[in-house]
Coordinates of C-alpha atoms in Angstrom, one line a residue:
Chain U
M13 CA 27.9 142.4 179.3
K14 CA 26.9 139.3 178.7
V15 CA 29.1 137.0 176.4
L16 CA 27.7 133.6 174.4
V17 CA 30.1 130.9 174.7
A18 CA 29.3 127.9 171.9
V19 CA 31.3 125.0 172.5
K20 CA 30.8 121.9 170.4
R21 CA 32.1 118.0 171.9
V22 CA 34.4 116.4 169.5
V23 CA 36.9 113.8 169.5
D24 CA 40.3 114.8 171.1
Y25 CA 42.9 116.5 169.2
N26 CA 45.8 113.8 169.8
V27 CA 43.3 110.7 168.1
K28 CA 43.8 109.0 165.0
V29 CA 40.6 109.2 163.4
R30 CA 39.9 106.0 161.3
V31 CA 37.1 105.1 158.8
K32 CA 34.7 102.7 159.1
A33 CA 35.1 99.5 156.9
D34 CA 31.9 100.3 155.9
Q35 CA 32.6 103.9 154.4
S36 CA 30.3 105.8 155.9
D37 CA 31.6 107.7 158.5
V38 CA 34.4 107.4 160.5
D39 CA 34.8 104.7 163.5
L40 CA 34.2 107.1 166.6
T41 CA 33.8 104.2 168.7
N42 CA 35.4 104.1 172.7
V43 CA 37.3 107.4 171.3
K44 CA 38.4 110.4 173.5
M45 CA 36.4 113.1 173.5
A46 CA 37.2 116.3 174.6
M47 CA 35.8 120.5 174.1
N48 CA 37.0 121.0 170.6
P49 CA 40.2 123.2 170.8
F50 CA 39.5 126.6 169.1
C51 CA 36.3 126.2 171.9
E52 CA 38.5 126.2 174.3
I53 CA 39.6 129.3 173.5
A54 CA 36.7 131.3 173.2
V55 CA 36.0 129.9 177.0
E56 CA 39.3 131.9 178.1
E57 CA 38.4 134.4 176.5
A58 CA 35.2 135.0 178.5
V59 CA 36.5 134.3 181.6
R60 CA 39.9 136.9 180.7
L61 CA 36.5 139.7 179.9
K62 CA 34.3 138.5 183.5
E63 CA 38.3 138.9 185.3
K64 CA 39.0 142.4 183.9
G65 CA 35.3 143.6 184.7
V66 CA 34.2 143.7 180.8
A67 CA 31.3 140.5 181.2
T68 CA 29.3 140.6 184.1
E69 CA 28.2 136.8 182.7
I70 CA 28.9 134.0 180.3
V71 CA 26.3 131.5 179.1
V72 CA 28.3 128.4 177.8
V73 CA 26.0 127.1 175.0
S74 CA 26.8 123.5 173.4
I75 CA 24.4 121.9 170.6
G76 CA 24.8 117.5 170.9
P77 CA 24.6 114.4 172.5
K78 CA 23.9 114.4 176.1
K79 CA 27.6 113.9 177.2
S80 CA 27.8 117.4 176.0
E81 CA 27.6 118.1 179.5
E82 CA 30.9 117.1 179.7
Q83 CA 32.5 120.2 178.0
M84 CA 29.9 122.5 179.6
R85 CA 31.0 121.7 182.9
T86 CA 34.6 122.0 182.2
A87 CA 33.7 125.5 181.0
M88 CA 31.7 126.3 184.1
A89 CA 35.0 125.1 186.0
L90 CA 36.6 127.6 183.7
G91 CA 34.0 130.3 184.5
A92 CA 31.1 130.0 182.5
D93 CA 28.0 131.0 185.0
R94 CA 25.4 129.1 183.3
G95 CA 24.7 126.8 180.5
I96 CA 22.2 125.9 178.0
L97 CA 22.0 121.9 176.1
I98 CA 20.3 121.8 172.9
E99 CA 20.1 118.1 172.8
T100 CA 19.9 116.1 170.3
D101 CA 22.0 113.0 168.5
E102 CA 22.3 114.0 165.4
A103 CA 24.9 115.1 163.4
L104 CA 23.7 118.5 162.5
D105 CA 25.4 120.9 160.1
S106 CA 26.5 124.7 160.4
L107 CA 23.1 126.2 158.9
A108 CA 20.7 124.3 162.1
V109 CA 23.6 125.1 164.7
A110 CA 23.7 128.2 163.7
K111 CA 19.7 128.9 163.4
L112 CA 19.8 127.2 167.0
L113 CA 22.4 129.4 167.9
N114 CA 20.6 132.5 166.6
K115 CA 17.5 131.7 168.7
V116 CA 19.7 131.5 171.9
V117 CA 20.8 134.7 170.8
A118 CA 17.5 136.1 170.3
D119 CA 16.6 134.7 174.1
E120 CA 19.6 135.8 175.8
Q121 CA 20.8 139.4 173.7
P122 CA 24.1 138.7 174.3
G123 CA 26.3 141.6 174.1
L124 CA 28.9 139.4 173.0
V125 CA 29.3 135.5 171.1
L126 CA 32.5 133.8 171.1
L127 CA 32.8 130.5 168.9
G128 CA 36.2 128.8 167.9
K129 CA 36.7 128.8 164.5
Q130 CA 36.4 125.4 163.5
S131 CA 35.6 122.2 164.6
I132 CA 38.1 119.7 164.5
D133 CA 35.9 117.0 163.3
T134 CA 34.4 118.3 160.5
D135 CA 36.4 121.6 159.6
N136 CA 33.7 123.6 158.3
N137 CA 34.9 126.9 159.5
Q138 CA 31.4 128.4 159.2
T139 CA 29.2 128.7 162.6
G140 CA 30.1 131.9 163.3
Q141 CA 29.9 133.4 160.2
M142 CA 26.6 131.9 159.6
L143 CA 25.3 133.4 162.7
S144 CA 26.5 137.3 162.1
A145 CA 24.4 137.0 159.2
L146 CA 21.2 135.5 160.8
A147 CA 21.3 137.7 163.9
G148 CA 22.7 140.9 161.9
M149 CA 25.6 141.2 164.0
S150 CA 29.3 142.3 163.3
L151 CA 31.5 139.8 162.6
G152 CA 35.3 139.1 163.4
T153 CA 36.9 135.8 162.4
Y154 CA 40.1 134.4 163.4
A155 CA 40.6 136.7 166.3
S156 CA 43.7 137.0 168.2
E157 CA 43.6 140.0 169.8
V158 CA 40.3 141.0 171.1
A159 CA 39.4 144.5 173.5
I160 CA 36.2 146.0 174.4
E161 CA 36.2 149.5 174.4
G162 CA 33.0 151.1 174.9
E163 CA 30.1 150.0 172.5
Q164 CA 33.2 149.2 170.0
L165 CA 35.2 146.3 169.7
N166 CA 38.5 146.3 168.9
L167 CA 39.8 143.2 166.7
V168 CA 43.3 141.9 165.2
R169 CA 42.5 139.0 163.1
E170 CA 45.0 136.5 161.3
I171 CA 44.5 137.0 157.5
D172 CA 46.4 135.5 154.5
G173 CA 49.7 137.3 154.8
G174 CA 49.2 139.1 157.8
L175 CA 47.2 140.6 160.3
Q176 CA 44.1 142.9 160.0
K177 CA 42.8 145.3 162.8
L178 CA 38.5 145.9 162.5
Q179 CA 36.6 147.5 165.0
L180 CA 33.2 145.9 165.6
K181 CA 30.3 147.3 166.9
L182 CA 28.7 145.5 169.9
P183 CA 27.1 143.6 169.1
A184 CA 29.2 141.5 167.7
V185 CA 30.1 137.6 167.0
V186 CA 33.6 136.5 167.0
T187 CA 35.9 133.1 165.9
V188 CA 38.7 133.0 167.4
D189 CA 42.0 131.5 165.7
L190 CA 44.8 130.2 167.9
R191 CA 47.5 132.5 169.0
L192 CA 44.5 134.9 171.1
N193 CA 45.3 133.2 174.8
E194 CA 46.1 129.7 176.2
P195 CA 43.8 128.1 177.7
R196 CA 43.9 128.0 181.3
Y197 CA 43.2 124.2 183.3
A198 CA 40.4 123.8 185.4
R199 CA 41.3 123.7 189.2
L200 CA 39.4 120.8 191.4
P201 CA 37.4 122.6 193.3
D202 CA 35.9 124.8 191.0
I203 CA 35.3 121.5 188.8
M204 CA 33.1 120.6 191.9
K205 CA 32.2 123.7 192.4
A206 CA 31.0 123.2 188.5
K207 CA 28.6 121.0 189.2
K208 CA 26.3 122.6 191.5
K209 CA 25.8 125.7 188.4
P210 CA 22.1 125.3 186.7
L211 CA 22.5 123.8 182.7
E212 CA 19.1 124.1 181.4
V213 CA 18.4 121.0 178.7
K214 CA 16.5 122.1 175.8
T215 CA 16.0 120.4 172.3
P216 CA 15.8 121.9 168.8
A217 CA 12.1 121.6 168.3
D218 CA 11.4 123.7 171.8
Y219 CA 13.2 126.5 169.3
G220 CA 10.4 125.5 166.0
V221 CA 14.5 125.1 164.3
D222 CA 13.7 122.8 161.9
T223 CA 17.7 120.9 161.3
A224 CA 17.3 119.1 158.3
S225 CA 20.4 119.4 156.1
K226 CA 20.0 119.5 152.2
V227 CA 23.7 117.9 151.9
T228 CA 24.2 114.0 152.5
T229 CA 27.8 112.4 153.4
L230 CA 27.3 110.0 151.0
K231 CA 30.7 108.1 151.6
V232 CA 34.0 108.7 153.9
E233 CA 37.5 107.7 152.6
P234 CA 40.7 107.1 154.2
P235 CA 42.6 109.6 152.2
A236 CA 44.8 108.3 149.1
E237 CA 48.4 107.1 151.2
R238 CA 51.3 108.4 150.7
Q239 CA 54.5 105.4 150.7
A240 CA 57.1 106.8 152.8
G241 CA 60.3 106.5 150.4
I242 CA 63.5 106.3 151.6
K243 CA 66.1 107.3 153.7
V244 CA 69.3 108.6 152.4
A245 CA 73.0 108.5 154.0
S246 CA 74.1 112.0 152.8
V247 CA 73.2 114.9 151.0
E248 CA 75.7 114.4 148.2
E249 CA 72.7 111.3 147.5
L250 CA 69.5 113.4 148.9
V251 CA 70.6 116.1 145.6
D252 CA 71.5 113.2 143.7
K253 CA 67.8 111.7 143.9
L254 CA 66.4 115.4 143.6
K255 CA 68.0 116.3 140.8
N256 CA 67.6 112.5 138.8
E257 CA 64.9 110.9 140.4
A258 CA 62.4 113.1 141.4
K259 CA 64.1 116.0 138.4
V260 CA 62.6 118.9 141.0
I261 CA 65.9 120.7 141.2
Chain S
M95 CA 23.9 126.1 134.7
S96 CA 25.8 128.8 135.1
I97 CA 28.6 129.7 138.4
L98 CA 29.6 132.6 140.1
V99 CA 33.3 132.9 141.1
V100 CA 33.8 135.1 144.5
A101 CA 37.1 136.2 143.0
D102 CA 40.0 137.1 146.1
H103 CA 42.1 139.9 145.6
H104 CA 43.7 142.7 147.1
N105 CA 42.4 145.8 143.9
A106 CA 45.3 146.2 142.0
D107 CA 45.9 142.4 141.2
L108 CA 44.6 138.9 142.1
V109 CA 45.1 136.3 144.3
A110 CA 46.2 133.3 142.8
A111 CA 43.5 131.5 144.5
T112 CA 41.4 132.7 142.2
A113 CA 42.8 130.8 139.2
N114 CA 42.3 127.3 140.9
T115 CA 38.7 128.1 141.9
V116 CA 37.6 128.5 138.4
A117 CA 39.1 125.2 137.7
A118 CA 37.3 123.7 140.2
A119 CA 34.1 126.1 138.3
Q120 CA 35.2 124.2 134.5
K121 CA 35.2 121.4 136.4
I122 CA 31.4 121.7 137.7
G123 CA 30.5 123.5 133.8
G124 CA 28.3 125.7 132.4
D125 CA 29.4 129.6 132.0
I126 CA 31.4 130.6 134.2
H127 CA 31.5 135.0 135.5
V128 CA 33.5 136.3 137.7
L129 CA 32.8 139.2 140.6
V130 CA 35.7 141.4 141.2
A131 CA 34.5 142.8 144.0
G132 CA 36.5 145.8 146.1
E133 CA 37.3 149.4 145.8
A134 CA 39.5 150.6 142.9
C135 CA 39.3 146.9 141.3
Q136 CA 39.9 147.8 137.7
A137 CA 43.4 145.9 137.7
A138 CA 42.4 142.3 139.4
A139 CA 39.4 142.6 137.4
E140 CA 41.2 142.7 134.4
A141 CA 43.4 139.9 135.8
A142 CA 40.2 137.9 136.3
A143 CA 39.3 138.8 133.2
K144 CA 42.3 136.7 131.4
L145 CA 41.3 133.8 133.3
E146 CA 40.7 130.6 130.7
G147 CA 37.3 129.4 130.4
V148 CA 35.6 132.8 132.0
A149 CA 33.2 133.9 130.0
K150 CA 32.5 137.8 131.9
V151 CA 33.3 139.6 135.0
L152 CA 31.1 141.7 137.0
V153 CA 33.0 144.2 138.8
A154 CA 31.5 146.1 141.7
D155 CA 33.4 149.5 142.8
H156 CA 32.4 150.7 145.8
A157 CA 34.0 152.2 148.6
A158 CA 32.3 149.6 151.3
Y159 CA 33.5 146.7 149.4
N160 CA 37.1 147.6 150.3
H161 CA 39.1 145.3 152.0
Q162 CA 36.3 142.9 151.5
L163 CA 34.2 143.2 155.2
A164 CA 31.7 140.5 155.2
E165 CA 28.2 142.4 156.7
N166 CA 28.8 144.3 152.9
L167 CA 29.8 142.1 150.8
A168 CA 28.2 139.1 151.7
P169 CA 24.4 141.0 150.9
L170 CA 25.9 141.6 147.3
V171 CA 26.9 138.5 146.3
A172 CA 24.0 136.8 148.0
D173 CA 21.8 139.4 146.1
L174 CA 23.5 137.9 142.3
A175 CA 23.5 134.7 143.3
K176 CA 19.9 134.1 142.6
A177 CA 20.9 133.6 138.7
Y178 CA 23.3 131.2 139.3
S179 CA 23.5 127.5 140.3
H180 CA 26.4 127.4 142.2
V181 CA 29.1 129.8 144.2
L182 CA 32.2 129.4 145.0
A183 CA 35.5 131.1 145.9
P184 CA 38.5 129.9 147.2
A185 CA 39.6 128.8 150.6
T186 CA 41.5 131.9 151.6
T187 CA 40.9 133.7 154.7
N188 CA 38.8 136.1 152.8
G189 CA 36.8 133.5 151.1
K190 CA 36.0 131.7 154.1
N191 CA 34.9 134.6 156.2
L192 CA 33.0 135.8 153.2
M193 CA 30.6 132.1 152.0
P194 CA 29.1 130.7 155.1
R195 CA 27.4 134.7 155.8
V196 CA 26.4 134.3 151.8
A197 CA 25.1 130.5 152.5
A198 CA 23.0 131.7 155.4
L199 CA 21.1 135.1 153.7
L200 CA 20.6 132.3 151.1
D201 CA 19.1 129.9 153.9
V202 CA 21.6 127.2 151.9
A203 CA 24.3 125.2 153.6
Q204 CA 27.7 126.0 152.7
I205 CA 30.7 123.2 151.6
S206 CA 34.2 124.3 152.5
E207 CA 37.0 123.4 150.8
I208 CA 36.5 120.8 148.1
I209 CA 39.4 119.5 146.8
S210 CA 37.1 117.3 143.4
V211 CA 34.0 117.9 141.4
E212 CA 32.4 114.8 141.1
S213 CA 29.7 115.8 139.8
A214 CA 27.3 119.1 139.4
D215 CA 26.1 118.6 142.6
T216 CA 28.6 116.2 144.2
F217 CA 32.0 116.7 146.2
K218 CA 34.6 115.9 148.0
R219 CA 36.4 117.2 151.1
P220 CA 38.5 116.5 154.0
I221 CA 37.2 116.4 157.5
Y222 CA 39.1 115.2 160.6
A223 CA 42.1 117.2 159.7
G224 CA 42.7 115.6 156.7
S225 CA 42.3 111.6 158.0
A226 CA 38.9 111.2 155.6
I227 CA 37.7 112.4 152.9
A228 CA 34.2 113.0 152.4
T229 CA 31.6 112.5 149.6
V230 CA 28.8 115.0 149.5
Q231 CA 25.8 115.5 148.1
S232 CA 24.0 119.2 148.4
S233 CA 20.6 119.4 147.3
D234 CA 20.3 122.9 147.8
A235 CA 18.7 125.3 145.1
V236 CA 22.3 127.3 144.7
K237 CA 25.3 125.8 146.2
V238 CA 27.6 128.0 148.5
L239 CA 31.1 126.2 148.2
T240 CA 34.9 127.0 149.0
V241 CA 37.4 125.9 147.0
R242 CA 41.0 124.7 148.1
A243 CA 43.6 125.5 145.4
T244 CA 45.4 122.5 145.7
G245 CA 43.1 120.3 144.8
F246 CA 43.1 122.1 141.7
D247 CA 45.6 123.5 139.0
A248 CA 44.9 126.9 137.9
V249 CA 44.2 127.8 134.3
A250 CA 46.1 129.4 132.0
A251 CA 45.7 133.7 131.8
T252 CA 45.3 133.3 128.3
G253 CA 41.6 134.8 127.9
N254 CA 40.0 137.6 126.8
A255 CA 36.8 137.9 128.9
A256 CA 34.3 141.0 129.3
I257 CA 33.9 143.3 131.9
E258 CA 31.2 144.5 133.1
A259 CA 29.7 146.8 136.0
V260 CA 26.9 145.8 138.2
A261 CA 24.9 148.1 139.7
Q262 CA 24.5 147.5 143.3
D263 CA 23.2 150.6 145.5
A264 CA 26.1 149.8 148.0
Q265 CA 25.9 150.3 151.0
D266 CA 28.1 150.1 154.3
A267 CA 26.3 148.3 156.7
G268 CA 28.4 150.0 159.1
L269 CA 28.9 147.2 161.8
S270 CA 32.1 147.1 161.1
S271 CA 35.7 149.3 160.2
F272 CA 38.9 148.6 158.4
V273 CA 41.5 150.3 160.3
G274 CA 45.0 148.7 159.4
E275 CA 46.9 145.5 158.7
E276 CA 50.2 144.5 159.1
I277 CA 51.6 142.3 155.9
A278 CA 54.4 140.6 156.2
K279 CA 56.3 142.1 152.7
S280 CA 58.9 139.6 151.7
D281 CA 60.1 139.0 147.9
R282 CA 60.2 135.3 148.0
P283 CA 56.7 133.5 146.5
E284 CA 53.5 133.4 147.7
L285 CA 53.7 130.1 150.5
T286 CA 50.5 128.7 148.4
A287 CA 51.9 129.3 145.4
A288 CA 55.6 128.3 145.2
R289 CA 56.5 125.7 143.2
V290 CA 59.4 124.9 146.3
V291 CA 58.3 125.3 150.3
I292 CA 61.1 124.9 152.3
S293 CA 59.6 124.5 156.3
G294 CA 61.7 124.9 159.3
G295 CA 60.4 123.9 163.1
R296 CA 61.0 122.8 166.6
G297 CA 64.6 122.2 165.3
L298 CA 65.7 125.7 164.1
G299 CA 66.0 126.5 168.0
S300 CA 65.8 130.2 167.8
A301 CA 64.6 132.8 165.7
E302 CA 68.0 133.7 164.3
N303 CA 68.7 130.2 163.4
F304 CA 65.2 130.4 161.6
A305 CA 67.2 132.4 158.9
K306 CA 69.5 130.3 158.1
L307 CA 66.9 128.9 155.8
D308 CA 67.1 132.4 153.7
P309 CA 70.3 131.3 151.5
L310 CA 68.3 127.5 150.6
A311 CA 65.5 129.5 149.9
D312 CA 67.1 132.4 148.1
K313 CA 69.3 129.3 145.5
L314 CA 65.9 127.1 145.0
G315 CA 63.3 130.6 144.4
A316 CA 61.2 129.4 147.7
A317 CA 58.9 130.1 149.6
I318 CA 59.7 130.0 153.4
G319 CA 56.7 127.9 155.7
A320 CA 56.9 127.5 159.4
S321 CA 55.5 124.3 161.8
R322 CA 52.8 125.4 164.0
A323 CA 56.1 124.7 166.9
A324 CA 58.2 127.7 165.1
V325 CA 55.5 130.2 165.4
D326 CA 54.3 129.1 169.2
A327 CA 57.9 129.3 170.3
G328 CA 57.9 133.2 168.0
F329 CA 60.5 131.8 165.5
V330 CA 58.1 133.7 162.7
P331 CA 55.1 134.9 162.3
N332 CA 52.2 133.1 162.0
D333 CA 51.6 133.6 158.7
M334 CA 54.2 131.3 157.7
Q335 CA 52.1 128.4 159.6
V336 CA 51.9 125.3 157.6
G337 CA 49.3 122.5 158.6
Q338 CA 45.5 122.1 159.3
T339 CA 44.5 125.6 160.6
G340 CA 47.3 127.6 159.0
K341 CA 48.3 127.6 155.2
I342 CA 47.7 124.3 153.0
V343 CA 50.6 123.8 150.3
A344 CA 51.0 121.8 147.6
P345 CA 54.4 122.7 145.7
E346 CA 56.8 120.3 144.0
L347 CA 59.3 120.0 146.1
Y348 CA 58.8 120.4 149.9
I349 CA 61.6 120.9 152.3
A350 CA 61.2 119.7 156.1
F351 CA 64.0 120.6 158.1
G352 CA 63.4 120.4 162.4
I353 CA 59.9 119.2 161.9
S354 CA 58.7 116.0 163.1
G355 CA 55.6 115.8 162.0
A356 CA 52.3 116.4 163.9
I357 CA 49.2 115.3 162.0
Q358 CA 48.1 118.8 162.0
H359 CA 51.3 119.5 159.9
L360 CA 50.8 117.0 158.2
A361 CA 47.3 117.9 156.5
G362 CA 48.8 120.9 155.4
M363 CA 51.5 119.3 152.9
K364 CA 50.9 116.0 152.6
D365 CA 49.6 116.7 148.9
S366 CA 53.0 117.9 148.1
K367 CA 54.7 116.0 144.6
V368 CA 58.7 115.4 146.4
I369 CA 58.6 115.6 150.1
V370 CA 62.0 115.7 151.6
A371 CA 62.4 115.5 155.3
V372 CA 65.7 116.3 157.4
N373 CA 65.5 115.1 160.9
K374 CA 67.9 114.4 163.7
D375 CA 65.7 112.2 165.2
E376 CA 65.5 108.7 162.9
E377 CA 61.6 108.2 164.6
A378 CA 60.0 111.9 163.5
P379 CA 56.5 111.1 162.0
I380 CA 57.9 113.0 158.9
F381 CA 59.5 110.3 157.8
Q382 CA 56.6 108.3 157.2
V383 CA 55.3 110.8 154.6
A384 CA 58.8 112.0 153.1
D385 CA 60.1 110.4 149.8
Y386 CA 63.6 111.5 150.9
G387 CA 64.9 111.5 154.3
L388 CA 67.7 112.0 155.9
V389 CA 68.7 111.6 159.7
A390 CA 71.4 114.1 160.7
D391 CA 71.8 117.6 161.8
L392 CA 69.8 120.6 160.1
F393 CA 72.2 122.5 160.3
E394 CA 75.2 120.7 159.2
V395 CA 73.0 119.8 156.1
L396 CA 71.7 123.4 155.2
P397 CA 75.7 125.3 153.9
Q398 CA 76.2 121.3 152.3
L399 CA 72.5 121.5 150.7
E400 CA 72.9 125.2 149.4
Q401 CA 76.7 124.4 147.9
Q402 CA 75.6 121.4 146.1
I403 CA 72.7 122.3 144.6

């Protein structure tokens, strides 16, 4: 079975993001970039499926600027066999991304598409769900366990209040949550080998997809800053403040 | 304008965040209809009919809609959506699972986790784990939104809307099926709806120690949450996680024990009205957002606090 994994280049999760002075966007000048953490988990799961002999080929796809190749090479060092970069410098919305991925799905006919549940930049949490609708595939979001049995995928997913078990018919779109696995690090020899793996570069126009968004960002501002409060010296003082100053107990 | 709110519910009852979503719909303005799609979901429909500001409740009762599987439910919502200017759902796991699939079927964008309504087409939403707030404007014919409950005060349950069955040729798409679920049973209030939340972090040290939060929680009628570190360490199950990828809470009182305050955790609780932090490390970032900080050993503080409250 062929597995398609989508990865996104985003700001490193340790970076404290700041808003530009003109409030047009966040300032990403000279900021460390990395693979979206949820995408790393998706790649790891694909690699594990290959190690189990379930996946026969892993195709990594990314939509973004030229430099997304760095993250794709990382995915290849971890075990992806080849890559497709759909290069664009525009920040596409989730619908446009899902439409492009749907074209790749049509070309590649994967049995399973793995994505992160959300990217930590826009925090949209939409692409996998949208792709499943466009491709008419079954959908499993927030996966914490994935097992493939013949034409079925047994899924455990994280929901409010606990866990839900679903059975999905393949081909399926699965978006992964934090606890599905713990991604490994790439080994140096694999990083070297990854440089030689095939990486095809395309553009949105090659797929004939209109990527214009109907949603415009008018302004990006910092959140209301919370004023640091005071340190209390004892439990007595704390209880007194909560009762008589904050009046919450 | 008319607005369709897709209720989140468990057939027998309504998920609280639905009332906050109706509040967001009121801010947009217009006739508000609530869709309750499930199986044997009359009780949830009756609860929805009581929500203030709701003009009509639409009930789609069919086995295919049980467990709110997106593959079955999205075509129903997308079909109904054509008669509305806005479709809203709470940003619960059900809402977030369903709404992008609805939007894609309608060929429109979806706007996630709005925290404020600026006008009928302009909304604010957090990005970068709440490090920035974006104001976005949509020119789509139907605006498909999920609503972060903490951004809107729930409407009262004083209404009396008509309930109407929607005749739909419900079909099971045959793509996925429900096998089972493990829902944590608890007598405590639900994390996202509680007036007081007590959270523990890595500082608790073990699952046994985590139980030491119980007496104080009992006394305050509080829900218990956890940081990702505590969940990853296996102290508590993942549905207790407060943070960017867990639950977003904004209670009147949030008490953090042994939580350092990673940005991903702060993203889930910094809109709480009053924040108390107890931590041994006086440099812990949690103190930067706490109204009242206590640098102390939490195991000494817990019994004292329980006694004195």
